[in-house]
XYZ file of C-alpha atoms in Angstrom:
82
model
C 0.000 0.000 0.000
C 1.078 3.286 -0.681
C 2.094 5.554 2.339
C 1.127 9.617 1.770
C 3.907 11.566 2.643
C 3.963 15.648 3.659
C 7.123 17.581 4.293
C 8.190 20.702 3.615
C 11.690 22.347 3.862
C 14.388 24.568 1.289
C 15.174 23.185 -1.992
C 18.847 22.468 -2.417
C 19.401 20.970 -5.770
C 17.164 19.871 -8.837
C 18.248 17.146 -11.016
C 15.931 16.600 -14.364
C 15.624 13.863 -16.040
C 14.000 12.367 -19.764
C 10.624 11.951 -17.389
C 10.856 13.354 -14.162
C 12.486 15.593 -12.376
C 14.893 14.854 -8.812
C 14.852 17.263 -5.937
C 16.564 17.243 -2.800
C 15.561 19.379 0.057
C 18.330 20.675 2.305
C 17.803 18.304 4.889
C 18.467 15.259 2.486
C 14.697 14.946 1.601
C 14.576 13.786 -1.676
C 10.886 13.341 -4.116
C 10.363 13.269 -7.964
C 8.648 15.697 -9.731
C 6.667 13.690 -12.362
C 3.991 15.387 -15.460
C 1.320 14.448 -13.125
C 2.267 16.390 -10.106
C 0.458 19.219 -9.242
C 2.893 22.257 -8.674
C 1.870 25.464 -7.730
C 4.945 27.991 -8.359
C 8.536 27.445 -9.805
C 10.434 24.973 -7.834
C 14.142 26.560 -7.530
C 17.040 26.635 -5.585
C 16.247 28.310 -2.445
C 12.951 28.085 -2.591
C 11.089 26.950 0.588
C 8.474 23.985 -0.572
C 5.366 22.228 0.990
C 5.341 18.803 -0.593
C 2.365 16.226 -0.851
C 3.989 13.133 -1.518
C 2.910 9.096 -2.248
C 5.717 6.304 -1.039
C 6.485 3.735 -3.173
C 9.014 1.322 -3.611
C 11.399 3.654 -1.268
C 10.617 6.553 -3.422
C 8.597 8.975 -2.911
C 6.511 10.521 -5.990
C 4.973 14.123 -5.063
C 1.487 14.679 -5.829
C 1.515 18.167 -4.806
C 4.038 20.726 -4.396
C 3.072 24.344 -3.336
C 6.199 26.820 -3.331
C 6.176 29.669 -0.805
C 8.840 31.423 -2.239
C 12.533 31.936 -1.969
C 14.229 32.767 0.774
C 15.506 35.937 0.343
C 11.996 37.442 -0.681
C 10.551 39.152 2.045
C 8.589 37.532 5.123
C 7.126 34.372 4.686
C 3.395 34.212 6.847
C 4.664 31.662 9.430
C 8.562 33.394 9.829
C 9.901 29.996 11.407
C 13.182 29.779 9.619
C 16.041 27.960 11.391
């Protein structure tokens, strides 16, 4: 069965691929990126991300990903950065 995931955190790299697209959050959270998913903004370096993800097979495949924008662009509504 597949296990729904949510995190959120500040992209660190973006690896594309022929079908999908790799991105690693800077705490080592990684999720694909597929046609499918539902992304709301531009996922970039920097930019803080709310993911929706499904588990499977040990990776996880977002369904959702909402961008909140980077981190050098003004105050975000929650202002809980590290």
């Amino acid at each position: 069965n597949p296990v729904e995931l949510e995190f959120s955190g500040i992209v660190g790299s973006i690896t594309s691929g022929a079908t999908s697209t790799t991105v690693v959050l800077e705490d080592g959270t990684s999720f694909v990126v597929q046609e499918r998913t539902e992304v709301r903004g531009e996922i970039i370096v920097g930019a803080s991300v709310t993911v929706k993800a499904v588990e499977s097979d040990g990776v996880s495949v977002a369904t959702n990903v909402r961008v909140e924008g980077s981190r050098d662009g003004g105050g975000g509504e929650n202002g809980d950065r590290e």
